[in-house]
Amino acid sequence: MNLTTEELSQLYYRMLQARHFEETLEDLFHRRVLHGTTHLGIGQEAAGVGAAFAALKQGDLTILTHRGHNETIGLGADLTMLMGEMFGRSGGCSGGKGGSMHFIDLEHGNYGETGVVGGAYPLACGMAFTQQYNETGKAVLCVGGDGSVNEGNFHESLNLASVWKLPVVFFIENNLYSMSTPLEKEMNIINISDRSQSYGIPGITIDGNDVVEVYEIVRKALDYARSGEGPFLIEALTYRQCGHSKSDRQIYRSEQEVENWKKEDPIPRFAEYLIEHGLAEEGDLYRLERRAYEDVKVALAAAKEMPVPNDDSVYTDVYAE
Amino acid sequence: MNLTTEELSQLYYRMLQARHFEETLEDLFHRRVLHGTTHLGIGQEAAGVGAAFAALKQGDLTILTHRGHNETIGLGADLTMLMGEMFGRSGGCSGGKGGSMHFIDLEHGNYGETGVVGGAYPLACGMAFTQQYNETGKAVLCVGGDGSVNEGNFHESLNLASVWKLPVVFFIENNLYSMSTPLEKEMNIINISDRSQSYGIPGITIDGNDVVEVYEIVRKALDYARSGEGPFLIEALTYRQCGHSKSDRQIYRSEQEVENWKKEDPIPRFAEYLIEHGLAEEGDLYRLERRAYEDVKVALAAAKEMPVPNDDSVYTDVYAE
Amino acid sequence: MNLQEMSYREALREAMREEMQRDPAVWLLGEDIGVYGGSFKVTLGLLDEFGERRVRETPISESAIIGTAAGSAMTGLRPVAEMMFSDFITLGMDALVNHAAKFRYMSNGQVQIPMVVRLPSGSGTGAGAQHSQSLEAWFCNVPGLKVCAPSTPAQAKGLLKSAIRDNNPVVFIEYKTLYDTRGLVPQEDNYIIPLEESYIERRGSDITVVSWGPALLETIKAVRMLAQEGISCEIINPLTLYPMDMDPIFESVKKTSRLVIVHDSQKTGGVGGEIAARVAENDCFNYLDSPIVRIGGLDTPVPVAENLERQMVPDAGVIADGIYTALGLD
Amino acid sequence: MNLQEMSYREALREAMREEMQRDPAVWLLGEDIGVYGGSFKVTLGLLDEFGERRVRETPISESAIIGTAAGSAMTGLRPVAEMMFSDFITLGMDALVNHAAKFRYMSNGQVQIPMVVRLPSGSGTGAGAQHSQSLEAWFCNVPGLKVCAPSTPAQAKGLLKSAIRDNNPVVFIEYKTLYDTRGLVPQEDNYIIPLEESYIERRGSDITVVSWGPALLETIKAVRMLAQEGISCEIINPLTLYPMDMDPIFESVKKTSRLVIVHDSQKTGGVGGEIAARVAENDCFNYLDSPIVRIGGLDTPVPVAENLERQMVPDAGVIADGIYTALGLD
Ligand SMILES: Cc1ncc(C[n+]2csc(CCOP(=O)(O)OP(=O)(O)O)c2C)c(N)n1
Ligand SMILES: Cc1ncc(C[n+]2csc(CCOP(=O)(O)OP(=O)(O)O)c2C)c(N)n1
Ligand SMILES: [Mg+2]
Ligand SMILES: [Mg+2]
């Protein structure tokens, strides 16, 4: 394994930050404190945080989809800035203009989310092209969902990336649903990773609820991409325990199914793993959990105090000078 | 084999009609007699005519790409109407509004060409949906080129057709080039038919210069689709002996390559086959060739005599009543 | 007349239900339009009522949705396609513009494409720049398309029924912030609102105000306020934005000599500009007593922060100010 | 000034060449732009000169082309993307409108997207409805985009150089029927034409005519004819269609009191409407002596037959008639 004990703790800590951040959001949207909508990845923290952590380590670039909190936090984002953005405040990471679907955090190589399903794929090609063109030695991590792989953009982008041998890893979080649509109504194949064959690139399906596996595979794939071999397709199997967005009553699936998947919750699974392998003690984990919890509380309090954006800022940054 | 001797003659005859029709066009455009542009499929007659003939036999529907003369003639179109359209005359099959890139010939189930690469794929899904919805027992033949399989529309349409089990056959004429771009710069795989795996549907690569093979496979695939099994992907290997469009100087490939492929010309190949198998005599073939030649001559003369469209027809048929 | 109160959302659903009952060629397609009822629940219950044959959920493939609709229309069906948000029609523009809008013309009238594309449009929900656009101006520049934009439940029902019966591709602009608004809706079987007929929402003599969508509701508020001051406004709602029935607007302007145009979508390049131009090039130009006042959405993407987003579209106050200006009262 | 005669095509090529020499961040992408030189040979020779690293041929994947350009721009490069025909930007609208035009705003200015999308536009080549559109009006309704439309070789070069240097996504409308037209082009290294500045093509006092693209050439013909009759026309070419520099137009209208707008793309919903509206809502409305005359392309798809296609766009005769009308001389 390529991770130090310190890094393993970090991973665990960020997964908990993400979980608490999102549970807090869920509550805020439920109580209609927040305007707009949000897409939570509760249950998908191993996939999101693990992949992001791998990208972060080598200074790679990332681009995300509508459900991007886990990755953003995995990359080490400042929670106050993120929470501020959820509140549409001036101190938010996009000055209140982006909201939950349009985070950005360049400091950590995070080029942000797009709210258009599949919209990130060609952008990722372009970002990867820049790395190739400038020989930066960096790669791009592009995150997508199972539903997005049926967009034309997925196809055009993976094909282009392959022909141009772009340093980009397409990381698909397969949470078995596209909104209310189950996988089998989205496509007629079992493994999304099989689509790699259409582009002559490697593809693999992994356990997306095992954060160490996610981290290891994404790291290797990024290295593969960076080495000049071209793109890599990863499908990480996971599950969204929460609703699709704030208004989802989840009538399209059984409670039993959700309960079963909760048994695969990546956070307790990781905790067990750490303890079993003597990589952490219960007390350590408890302290990390408390810290994460506190972080979110602090972020929430700070966000609430932030002023709303200056009214005039609606006009700024439509154009660059 | 599923073809009678009479049908074999028909096939040969229509291939020759297509060849003469296109050679005549090539000359007309060269001499700037004709306005606009055209895409000729000289060398691809086995693929185009063979596939169309299979669709015609069961009354199936067809939709075409920019290079659609071979198929249109294979379906039995009236050459005078076609030639009239090339001249932009009122008696053309689209009243002079469509031209070489927008033929239509509903009488033979031919829903026409689209000049937008990949644009036919989703239309074909819709046409096939109608057959399924109305239980007509008919299938749809959708023709595309190798370059078109990298359009998002290819991907979205094959996936949708598979999930919905639509009765449609996607027939790709792989002529090794997309305009000036050789296959290996379009995609990083050898066989386009392998892309069928992304959709969980059957796919096959065939010799597109063998008209009998084309006919047989397309017929079977249409029957498969019609039976409720869903779409089928066929890749027919062939070669465009002529330029991409009227202004193509073909500097992107060697004369030697073109010459080599001319040895695979599907028309003499078919003639040999017919004679070797005792299915026709040289005299028959000669007479068919003469007839095809005459047909085109007659069509050309008739087209030239047709009046141009009424000036006011520019305004009609923008909207249906 | 048999009227029933319902929401704009319910009115749209009723239109689809009635047309599906009436004509077996009508079918629906879109993402999550079945059990989920679509992102805005417009199609909720229709899957139960009509089954999977006629209510078809699709993968996330907007180009295929529009193209499939067009292909089925070309072969005799009457599809009603939903884009989950209007913004995603950007992914289906080739199918819509190069195919649905042109196949009839290119074939010299041999095929027709009777289809409807429903576009939940507009800002006001905090959904951000990629989920809040009103792109109607684009479609009003595409010969072969028709464009509808209902503002009330009754209009929603009556126009959607006409759109489904129309033999052309119709882009149907729905407004997300109107889905919950309520109003009386005729229940007669033969109730429709014909396309390409502008509607005089309110008679008046001092000034003509052309408006549609959520902006119309604000316009009505503004006009009511002004009525208290004795200002009599005539409000015209085009209902069909393209091709637009201009005659009632011309007549009204000739009567009032003053024109204000109000819409939510971006002002620059918007449909309001076309209306202003049509008036300024018409002989009713000679009747105009003051410059045309055009009020539209801000020329910026839509931000998320509430205080910013609120500024995007004109409210009654802004509209009243515009009317004062046109009247020379500012 | 060091001038050289060349075609519009060559001028565009020269602009790209010079900017590529000047700035290593500039790169080109598109279908068949290498050996083939693109469908209209605009990039011919640039592959030889700059190699495959900077002149990148793509598969037929328009959405990926635009999105890849945007992603590379977001990370510091300056892509110039070619659509083989403007009509195919319909396949790249999401990447262009929802991404390139909005990422700066959504990120509160943290990223910028300096990219150019070249669109060979317009009818007149017999290529039919799907290969002949001018879609500029759409882009002029998308805040975040800029839109240029050069009419001469010198303008083509000067504007394209500015567009490449601009830090925003620029939609660059080129006209297929102008590629072969010739003119004198400045050779100075620092020759550019700034964006967002309208240009007075010809001074005059009786009437203002706003025009661009092939229509401008016809306008000039018409104006020359009218000059013989003593009619003095001022011709303004906006050069940048969005955001448009209106002041010279306002000033001119105040001077001449009459306005004619001429463009090739469809009249209804076109950019001409926006200009007419801007004038009609401005105080220069009060200077107008007669209705604005707007002349545009027919509101139909583009047919192939020569006698039909010829009618699509206004010629000098039609334009002269429009000017007579505006002058009250008809
Ligand atoms: C182009 C586009 N179409 C539709 C939507 C609406 N939408 C948002 S998320 C979503 C489902 C996405 O599914 P998936 O890719 O599996 O990601 P997940 O939501 O499961 O994380 C849909 C349909 C969108 N945002 N963009
Ligand atoms: C969407 C779109 N992009 C580009 C073009 C221009 N174009 C016309 S034909 C062609 C090549 C098509 O290649 P292929 O699909 O292999 O068909 P072929 O021409 O070889 O028959 C291109 C790029 C187009 N018509 N439509
Ligand atoms: Mg999913
Ligand atoms: Mg080819």
JSON list of C-alpha atoms in Angstrom, two decimals, chain A residues 149-156 159 162-163 165 184-189 194-195 197-200, chain B residues 149-156 159 162-163 165 184-189 194-195 197-200:
[
{"chain": "A", "resi": 149, "resn": "VAL", "atom": "CA", "xyz": [-22.06, 7.47, -19.57]},
{"chain": "A", "resi": 150, "resn": "ASN", "atom": "CA", "xyz": [-24.98, 7.49, -21.97]},
{"chain": "A", "resi": 151, "resn": "GLU", "atom": "CA", "xyz": [-24.42, 11.09, -22.95]},
{"chain": "A", "resi": 152, "resn": "GLY", "atom": "CA", "xyz": [-22.81, 11.71, -26.30]},
{"chain": "A", "resi": 153, "resn": "ASN", "atom": "CA", "xyz": [-20.15, 13.69, -24.47]},
{"chain": "A", "resi": 154, "resn": "PHE", "atom": "CA", "xyz": [-18.90, 10.58, -22.72]},
{"chain": "A", "resi": 155, "resn": "HIS", "atom": "CA", "xyz": [-18.39, 8.84, -26.03]},
{"chain": "A", "resi": 156, "resn": "GLU", "atom": "CA", "xyz": [-16.82, 11.70, -27.93]},
{"chain": "A", "resi": 159, "resn": "ASN", "atom": "CA", "xyz": [-12.64, 8.51, -28.00]},
{"chain": "A", "resi": 162, "resn": "SER", "atom": "CA", "xyz": [-7.74, 7.82, -26.58]},
{"chain": "A", "resi": 163, "resn": "VAL", "atom": "CA", "xyz": [-6.78, 8.98, -30.06]},
{"chain": "A", "resi": 165, "resn": "LYS", "atom": "CA", "xyz": [-3.43, 9.79, -25.70]},
{"chain": "A", "resi": 184, "resn": "GLU", "atom": "CA", "xyz": [-30.84, -1.63, -16.30]},
{"chain": "A", "resi": 185, "resn": "LYS", "atom": "CA", "xyz": [-33.07, 1.04, -17.78]},
{"chain": "A", "resi": 186, "resn": "GLU", "atom": "CA", "xyz": [-30.07, 3.23, -18.58]},
{"chain": "A", "resi": 187, "resn": "MET", "atom": "CA", "xyz": [-28.08, 0.63, -20.46]},
{"chain": "A", "resi": 188, "resn": "ASN", "atom": "CA", "xyz": [-28.08, -2.96, -21.53]},
{"chain": "A", "resi": 189, "resn": "ILE", "atom": "CA", "xyz": [-24.71, -4.02, -20.12]},
{"chain": "A", "resi": 194, "resn": "ASP", "atom": "CA", "xyz": [-16.54, -2.62, -20.56]},
{"chain": "A", "resi": 195, "resn": "ARG", "atom": "CA", "xyz": [-17.11, 0.49, -22.59]},
{"chain": "A", "resi": 197, "resn": "GLN", "atom": "CA", "xyz": [-13.17, -1.47, -25.31]},
{"chain": "A", "resi": 198, "resn": "SER", "atom": "CA", "xyz": [-14.86, 0.96, -27.63]},
{"chain": "A", "resi": 199, "resn": "TYR", "atom": "CA", "xyz": [-11.90, 3.25, -27.25]},
{"chain": "A", "resi": 200, "resn": "GLY", "atom": "CA", "xyz": [-9.04, 0.83, -26.97]},
{"chain": "B", "resi": 149, "resn": "VAL", "atom": "CA", "xyz": [-19.33, 6.48, -35.16]},
{"chain": "B", "resi": 150, "resn": "ASN", "atom": "CA", "xyz": [-17.43, 9.03, -33.09]},
{"chain": "B", "resi": 151, "resn": "GLU", "atom": "CA", "xyz": [-20.36, 11.39, -32.89]},
{"chain": "B", "resi": 152, "resn": "GLY", "atom": "CA", "xyz": [-22.27, 11.49, -29.63]},
{"chain": "B", "resi": 153, "resn": "ASN", "atom": "CA", "xyz": [-25.38, 10.66, -31.62]},
{"chain": "B", "resi": 154, "resn": "PHE", "atom": "CA", "xyz": [-24.03, 7.24, -32.51]},
{"chain": "B", "resi": 155, "resn": "HIS", "atom": "CA", "xyz": [-23.52, 6.42, -28.86]},
{"chain": "B", "resi": 156, "resn": "GLU", "atom": "CA", "xyz": [-26.77, 7.78, -27.52]},
{"chain": "B", "resi": 159, "resn": "ASN", "atom": "CA", "xyz": [-27.66, 2.73, -26.36]},
{"chain": "B", "resi": 162, "resn": "SER", "atom": "CA", "xyz": [-30.63, -1.39, -27.15]},
{"chain": "B", "resi": 163, "resn": "VAL", "atom": "CA", "xyz": [-32.44, -0.46, -23.94]},
{"chain": "B", "resi": 165, "resn": "LYS", "atom": "CA", "xyz": [-35.04, -3.13, -28.06]},
{"chain": "B", "resi": 184, "resn": "GLU", "atom": "CA", "xyz": [-6.47, 5.35, -37.06]},
{"chain": "B", "resi": 185, "resn": "LYS", "atom": "CA", "xyz": [-6.79, 9.07, -36.43]},
{"chain": "B", "resi": 186, "resn": "GLU", "atom": "CA", "xyz": [-10.52, 8.74, -35.88]},
{"chain": "B", "resi": 187, "resn": "MET", "atom": "CA", "xyz": [-10.38, 6.00, -33.29]},
{"chain": "B", "resi": 188, "resn": "ASN", "atom": "CA", "xyz": [-8.04, 3.73, -31.45]},
{"chain": "B", "resi": 189, "resn": "ILE", "atom": "CA", "xyz": [-9.66, 0.37, -32.29]},
{"chain": "B", "resi": 194, "resn": "ASP", "atom": "CA", "xyz": [-16.60, -4.08, -31.42]},
{"chain": "B", "resi": 195, "resn": "ARG", "atom": "CA", "xyz": [-18.48, -1.06, -30.22]},
{"chain": "B", "resi": 197, "resn": "GLN", "atom": "CA", "xyz": [-20.26, -4.49, -26.79]},
{"chain": "B", "resi": 198, "resn": "SER", "atom": "CA", "xyz": [-20.88, -1.12, -25.22]},
{"chain": "B", "resi": 199, "resn": "TYR", "atom": "CA", "xyz": [-24.57, -1.61, -25.86]},
{"chain": "B", "resi": 200, "resn": "GLY", "atom": "CA", "xyz": [-24.99, -5.31, -25.30]}
]
